[in-house]
PDB file of C-alpha atoms and ligand atoms in Angstrom:
ATOM      1  CA  MET A1106     -13.432  -7.697 -20.048  1.00  0.00           C
ATOM      2  CA  ALA A1107     -14.307  -4.661 -21.931  1.00  0.00           C
ATOM      3  CA  VAL A1108     -17.446  -2.949 -20.467  1.00  0.00           C
ATOM      4  CA  LYS A1109     -19.243  -1.116 -23.244  1.00  0.00           C
ATOM      5  CA  LYS A1110     -21.882   1.586 -22.363  1.00  0.00           C
ATOM      6  CA  ILE A1111     -24.814   2.258 -19.610  1.00  0.00           C
ATOM      7  CA  ASP A1112     -27.341  -0.731 -21.635  1.00  0.00           C
ATOM      8  CA  HIS A1113     -30.641   1.142 -19.697  1.00  0.00           C
ATOM      9  CA  VAL A1114     -31.672   2.404 -16.300  1.00  0.00           C
ATOM     10  CA  GLY A1115     -34.514   0.882 -14.867  1.00  0.00           C
ATOM     11  CA  ILE A1116     -37.133   2.962 -13.701  1.00  0.00           C
ATOM     12  CA  ALA A1117     -39.617   1.042 -11.025  1.00  0.00           C
ATOM     13  CA  VAL A1118     -42.935   1.778 -11.649  1.00  0.00           C
ATOM     14  CA  SER A1119     -46.734   1.067 -10.521  1.00  0.00           C
ATOM     15  CA  SER A1120     -48.216   1.280 -14.072  1.00  0.00           C
ATOM     16  CA  ILE A1121     -46.382   1.464 -17.380  1.00  0.00           C
ATOM     17  CA  ASP A1122     -49.704   2.277 -18.720  1.00  0.00           C
ATOM     18  CA  GLU A1123     -50.104   5.180 -16.792  1.00  0.00           C
ATOM     19  CA  VAL A1124     -46.291   6.774 -17.074  1.00  0.00           C
ATOM     20  CA  LEU A1125     -45.402   5.805 -20.935  1.00  0.00           C
ATOM     21  CA  PRO A1126     -47.225   8.780 -22.427  1.00  0.00           C
ATOM     22  CA  TYR A1127     -44.694  10.635 -20.794  1.00  0.00           C
ATOM     23  CA  TYR A1128     -41.813   9.877 -21.390  1.00  0.00           C
ATOM     24  CA  ARG A1129     -42.658   8.729 -25.245  1.00  0.00           C
ATOM     25  CA  ASP A1130     -44.715  12.090 -25.900  1.00  0.00           C
ATOM     26  CA  VAL A1131     -43.469  14.353 -23.052  1.00  0.00           C
ATOM     27  CA  LEU A1132     -39.759  13.452 -24.082  1.00  0.00           C
ATOM     28  CA  GLY A1133     -39.822  12.131 -27.220  1.00  0.00           C
ATOM     29  CA  LEU A1134     -38.265   8.963 -26.344  1.00  0.00           C
ATOM     30  CA  LYS A1135     -38.536   6.213 -29.286  1.00  0.00           C
ATOM     31  CA  PHE A1136     -40.519   2.855 -27.952  1.00  0.00           C
ATOM     32  CA  LEU A1137     -38.847   0.265 -28.467  1.00  0.00           C
ATOM     33  CA  GLY A1138     -41.557  -2.669 -27.411  1.00  0.00           C
ATOM     34  CA  GLU A1139     -42.755  -4.503 -23.958  1.00  0.00           C
ATOM     35  CA  GLU A1140     -42.324  -8.353 -22.777  1.00  0.00           C
ATOM     36  CA  VAL A1141     -42.963 -10.170 -19.924  1.00  0.00           C
ATOM     37  CA  ILE A1142     -40.128 -11.193 -18.169  1.00  0.00           C
ATOM     38  CA  THR A1143     -42.161 -14.718 -16.100  1.00  0.00           C
ATOM     39  CA  GLU A1144     -39.133 -16.266 -14.808  1.00  0.00           C
ATOM     40  CA  GLN A1145     -38.969 -11.850 -12.948  1.00  0.00           C
ATOM     41  CA  LYS A1146     -42.745 -11.318 -12.195  1.00  0.00           C
ATOM     42  CA  VAL A1147     -42.005  -7.902 -14.355  1.00  0.00           C
ATOM     43  CA  ARG A1148     -43.686  -6.647 -17.596  1.00  0.00           C
ATOM     44  CA  VAL A1149     -41.043  -4.167 -19.229  1.00  0.00           C
ATOM     45  CA  ALA A1150     -41.274  -1.559 -22.075  1.00  0.00           C
ATOM     46  CA  PHE A1151     -37.964  -0.024 -23.290  1.00  0.00           C
ATOM     47  CA  LEU A1152     -37.382   3.424 -24.619  1.00  0.00           C
ATOM     48  CA  GLY A1153     -34.830   4.520 -26.774  1.00  0.00           C
ATOM     49  CA  ILE A1154     -32.281   7.669 -25.365  1.00  0.00           C
ATOM     50  CA  GLY A1155     -29.253   7.878 -27.935  1.00  0.00           C
ATOM     51  CA  GLU A1156     -27.022   4.667 -27.341  1.00  0.00           C
ATOM     52  CA  SER A1157     -28.673   4.153 -24.018  1.00  0.00           C
ATOM     53  CA  ARG A1158     -32.555   2.854 -22.767  1.00  0.00           C
ATOM     54  CA  ILE A1159     -34.621   3.149 -20.485  1.00  0.00           C
ATOM     55  CA  GLU A1160     -36.365   0.142 -18.981  1.00  0.00           C
ATOM     56  CA  LEU A1161     -40.216   0.747 -17.045  1.00  0.00           C
ATOM     57  CA  LEU A1162     -40.143  -2.045 -14.954  1.00  0.00           C
ATOM     58  CA  GLU A1163     -44.023  -3.423 -13.031  1.00  0.00           C
ATOM     59  CA  PRO A1164     -44.774  -5.909 -11.362  1.00  0.00           C
ATOM     60  CA  THR A1165     -46.709  -8.552 -12.950  1.00  0.00           C
ATOM     61  CA  SER A1166     -47.803 -10.171  -9.187  1.00  0.00           C
ATOM     62  CA  ASP A1167     -47.940  -8.901  -5.330  1.00  0.00           C
ATOM     63  CA  ASP A1168     -44.371 -11.015  -4.375  1.00  0.00           C
ATOM     64  CA  SER A1169     -42.431  -9.878  -7.582  1.00  0.00           C
ATOM     65  CA  PRO A1170     -39.469  -8.096  -6.511  1.00  0.00           C
ATOM     66  CA  ILE A1171     -40.511  -4.844  -8.210  1.00  0.00           C
ATOM     67  CA  SER A1172     -44.508  -5.400  -5.878  1.00  0.00           C
ATOM     68  CA  LYS A1173     -41.453  -4.866  -3.140  1.00  0.00           C
ATOM     69  CA  PHE A1174     -39.602  -2.019  -4.135  1.00  0.00           C
ATOM     70  CA  LEU A1175     -42.408   0.428  -4.728  1.00  0.00           C
ATOM     71  CA  GLU A1176     -43.773  -0.334  -1.451  1.00  0.00           C
ATOM     72  CA  LYS A1177     -40.278   0.584   0.351  1.00  0.00           C
ATOM     73  CA  ARG A1178     -39.725   3.215  -1.988  1.00  0.00           C
ATOM     74  CA  GLY A1179     -42.688   4.311  -4.189  1.00  0.00           C
ATOM     75  CA  GLY A1180     -40.879   3.572  -7.181  1.00  0.00           C
ATOM     76  CA  GLY A1181     -38.217   5.831  -8.594  1.00  0.00           C
ATOM     77  CA  ILE A1182     -34.019   4.144 -10.571  1.00  0.00           C
ATOM     78  CA  HIS A1183     -34.443   0.514  -9.602  1.00  0.00           C
ATOM     79  CA  HIS A1184     -31.298  -0.869 -11.173  1.00  0.00           C
ATOM     80  CA  ILE A1185     -28.021   0.938 -13.841  1.00  0.00           C
ATOM     81  CA  ALA A1186     -27.604  -2.202 -16.493  1.00  0.00           C
ATOM     82  CA  ILE A1187     -23.510  -2.252 -17.554  1.00  0.00           C
ATOM     83  CA  LEU A1188     -22.993  -4.093 -21.061  1.00  0.00           C
ATOM     84  CA  VAL A1189     -20.160  -6.066 -20.780  1.00  0.00           C
ATOM     85  CA  ASP A1190     -18.950  -8.615 -23.365  1.00  0.00           C
ATOM     86  CA  ASP A1191     -17.579 -11.479 -22.040  1.00  0.00           C
ATOM     87  CA  ILE A1192     -20.536 -11.669 -18.490  1.00  0.00           C
ATOM     88  CA  ASP A1193     -18.702 -14.767 -16.890  1.00  0.00           C
ATOM     89  CA  ARG A1194     -15.490 -13.056 -17.243  1.00  0.00           C
ATOM     90  CA  ALA A1195     -16.823 -10.163 -15.087  1.00  0.00           C
ATOM     91  CA  LEU A1196     -18.544 -12.637 -12.746  1.00  0.00           C
ATOM     92  CA  GLU A1197     -15.667 -13.937 -12.087  1.00  0.00           C
ATOM     93  CA  ALA A1198     -14.017 -10.974 -11.672  1.00  0.00           C
ATOM     94  CA  HIS A1199     -16.569 -10.070  -8.807  1.00  0.00           C
ATOM     95  CA  ARG A1200     -16.145 -13.577  -7.090  1.00  0.00           C
ATOM     96  CA  SER A1201     -12.698 -13.008  -7.008  1.00  0.00           C
ATOM     97  CA  GLU A1202     -12.425  -9.719  -5.396  1.00  0.00           C
ATOM     98  CA  GLY A1203     -15.325 -11.585  -2.520  1.00  0.00           C
ATOM     99  CA  ARG A1204     -17.887  -9.157  -4.056  1.00  0.00           C
ATOM    100  CA  ARG A1205     -21.460  -9.941  -3.329  1.00  0.00           C
ATOM    101  CA  LEU A1206     -23.687 -11.176  -6.184  1.00  0.00           C
ATOM    102  CA  ILE A1207     -27.325 -11.791  -6.241  1.00  0.00           C
ATOM    103  CA  ASP A1208     -27.124 -14.266  -9.514  1.00  0.00           C
ATOM    104  CA  GLU A1209     -24.356 -16.456  -9.294  1.00  0.00           C
ATOM    105  CA  LYS A1210     -24.351 -17.800 -13.067  1.00  0.00           C
ATOM    106  CA  PRO A1211     -25.928 -15.701 -15.866  1.00  0.00           C
ATOM    107  CA  ARG A1212     -29.900 -16.091 -16.227  1.00  0.00           C
ATOM    108  CA  ALA A1213     -32.399 -15.191 -19.519  1.00  0.00           C
ATOM    109  CA  GLY A1214     -33.732 -11.381 -19.507  1.00  0.00           C
ATOM    110  CA  ALA A1215     -35.080  -8.861 -22.377  1.00  0.00           C
ATOM    111  CA  HIS A1216     -33.913  -9.015 -25.550  1.00  0.00           C
ATOM    112  CA  GLY A1217     -32.498 -12.631 -25.007  1.00  0.00           C
ATOM    113  CA  MET A1218     -29.970 -10.868 -23.542  1.00  0.00           C
ATOM    114  CA  ARG A1219     -27.796 -12.659 -20.480  1.00  0.00           C
ATOM    115  CA  ILE A1220     -28.190 -10.884 -16.890  1.00  0.00           C
ATOM    116  CA  ALA A1221     -26.661 -11.270 -13.873  1.00  0.00           C
ATOM    117  CA  PHE A1222     -27.494  -8.855 -11.095  1.00  0.00           C
ATOM    118  CA  VAL A1223     -24.260  -7.434  -8.717  1.00  0.00           C
ATOM    119  CA  HIS A1224     -25.615  -6.698  -4.668  1.00  0.00           C
ATOM    120  CA  PRO A1225     -26.405  -2.851  -4.265  1.00  0.00           C
ATOM    121  CA  LYS A1226     -23.687  -3.875  -1.246  1.00  0.00           C
ATOM    122  CA  ALA A1227     -20.943  -4.306  -4.084  1.00  0.00           C
ATOM    123  CA  ALA A1228     -21.553  -1.737  -5.418  1.00  0.00           C
ATOM    124  CA  SER A1229     -22.060   1.552  -3.177  1.00  0.00           C
ATOM    125  CA  GLY A1230     -25.494   0.898  -3.403  1.00  0.00           C
ATOM    126  CA  VAL A1231     -26.711   0.546  -6.240  1.00  0.00           C
ATOM    127  CA  LEU A1232     -27.773  -2.333  -7.940  1.00  0.00           C
ATOM    128  CA  LEU A1233     -26.384  -3.250 -10.613  1.00  0.00           C
ATOM    129  CA  GLU A1234     -27.095  -4.989 -13.730  1.00  0.00           C
ATOM    130  CA  LEU A1235     -24.060  -6.812 -16.056  1.00  0.00           C
ATOM    131  CA  CYS A1236     -25.429  -7.636 -18.941  1.00  0.00           C
ATOM    132  CA  GLU A1237     -24.504  -9.471 -22.660  1.00  0.00           C
ATOM    133  CA  ARG A1238     -25.317  -9.688 -26.180  1.00  0.00           C
ATOM    134  CA  LYS A1239     -25.636 -13.074 -27.104  1.00  0.00           C
ATOM    135  CA  THR A1240     -23.514 -12.925 -30.122  1.00  0.00           C
ATOM    136  CA  GLU A1241     -25.969 -14.674 -33.365  1.00  0.00           C
TER     137      GLU A1241
HETATM  138 ZN1   ZN B 320     -32.655  -4.552 -17.115  1.00  0.00          ZN
END
């Protein structure tokens, strides 16, 4: 299994429309588009920064995991996403080490990626997202 790069850093916000002008116009990051991920009850916007991206996450309902995060912490860095070439092997490596996972199996993420979250207890207090680009 090879780890490729930090794919993106996820930042929880209460309104993408409110913060987007800062990232796009003041910092000058390239807006790459947005989409709603119904399953996770979030709207996401991606901005390019070098080989990596920033993902802004806005809750689409009160019971979204992002709503809970905003209530507790008032926004900020939500997760770091690591691009791997084989997410199934990455998950297996966690299991064989007895490291706690949030997702036992990969699920569908933004841009047709396969993603799975690792529990912060397994990764020094950081919520990690493993992601794999579909090969098509
Ligand atoms: Zn993410």
